[in-house]
Amino acid sequence: MNIHELEIDQKLLAVGVLDALRTARQVAFDNAREMPELLPTYQAIETLYQDTATAFGAKSSQFSTGISI
């Protein structure tokens, strides 16, 4: 799927999914900093986010926050 070829309503849905995953990624990152045992959860969400952005054909620079632990 290429996000750039979608209709506007579909683009909004795709961006909503990426935004929700980005929020989940940030929350998981913050929690993993406080509780290192949550690091695998953060890593799983990060992988899901990156895979989804790739599947949508989004440029990683558009959606990447550069989070690392």
GROMACS .gro file of C-alpha atoms in nm:
model
   69
    1MET     CA    1   0.000   0.000   0.000
    2ASN     CA    2   0.133   0.341  -0.088
    3ILE     CA    3  -0.010   0.611   0.137
    4HIS     CA    4   0.046   0.868  -0.136
    5GLU     CA    5  -0.197   0.688  -0.370
    6LEU     CA    6  -0.488   0.676  -0.123
    7GLU     CA    7  -0.798   0.892  -0.121
    8ILE     CA    8  -0.798   1.169   0.141
    9ASP     CA    9  -1.023   0.980   0.386
   10GLN     CA   10  -0.800   0.674   0.361
   11LYS     CA   11  -0.490   0.889   0.409
   12LEU     CA   12  -0.642   1.030   0.727
   13LEU     CA   13  -0.705   0.678   0.857
   14ALA     CA   14  -0.350   0.570   0.775
   15VAL     CA   15  -0.205   0.878   0.943
   16GLY     CA   16  -0.429   0.809   1.244
   17VAL     CA   17  -0.286   0.458   1.273
   18LEU     CA   18   0.071   0.587   1.247
   19ASP     CA   19  -0.001   0.859   1.502
   20ALA     CA   20  -0.150   0.609   1.747
   21LEU     CA   21   0.152   0.383   1.707
   22ARG     CA   22   0.386   0.680   1.753
   23THR     CA   23   0.206   0.770   2.076
   24ALA     CA   24   0.223   0.410   2.198
   25ARG     CA   25   0.592   0.402   2.109
   26GLN     CA   26   0.659   0.716   2.312
   27VAL     CA   27   0.466   0.585   2.614
   28ALA     CA   28   0.649   0.252   2.594
   29PHE     CA   29   0.982   0.434   2.568
   30ASP     CA   30   0.907   0.651   2.872
   31ASN     CA   31   0.796   0.351   3.075
   32ALA     CA   32   1.096   0.142   2.969
   33ARG     CA   33   1.324   0.415   3.099
   34GLU     CA   34   1.159   0.379   3.441
   35MET     CA   35   1.119   0.001   3.428
   36PRO     CA   36   1.389  -0.170   3.216
   37GLU     CA   37   1.188  -0.494   3.209
   38LEU     CA   38   0.949  -0.313   2.971
   39LEU     CA   39   1.223  -0.273   2.709
   40PRO     CA   40   1.096  -0.574   2.506
   41THR     CA   41   0.753  -0.408   2.490
   42TYR     CA   42   0.907  -0.087   2.362
   43GLN     CA   43   1.112  -0.279   2.105
   44ALA     CA   44   0.804  -0.468   1.983
   45ILE     CA   45   0.605  -0.146   1.943
   46GLU     CA   46   0.898   0.022   1.767
   47THR     CA   47   0.920  -0.269   1.522
   48LEU     CA   48   0.545  -0.260   1.461
   49TYR     CA   49   0.559   0.115   1.401
   50GLN     CA   50   0.849   0.091   1.156
   51ASP     CA   51   0.691  -0.204   0.972
   52THR     CA   52   0.360  -0.019   0.943
   53ALA     CA   53   0.526   0.298   0.814
   54THR     CA   54   0.713   0.089   0.558
   55ALA     CA   55   0.396  -0.097   0.455
   56PHE     CA   56   0.216   0.234   0.405
   57GLY     CA   57   0.504   0.360   0.193
   58ALA     CA   58   0.568   0.647   0.432
   59LYS     CA   59   0.913   0.799   0.440
   60SER     CA   60   1.074   0.712   0.770
   61SER     CA   61   1.187   1.073   0.811
   62GLN     CA   62   0.821   1.181   0.809
   63PHE     CA   63   0.734   0.967   1.107
   64SER     CA   64   1.059   0.894   1.288
   65THR     CA   65   1.131   1.054   1.622
   66GLY     CA   66   1.475   0.898   1.653
   67ILE     CA   67   1.392   0.742   1.989
   68SER     CA   68   1.654   0.507   2.126
   69ILE     CA   69   1.731   0.369   2.467
   0.00000   0.00000   0.00000
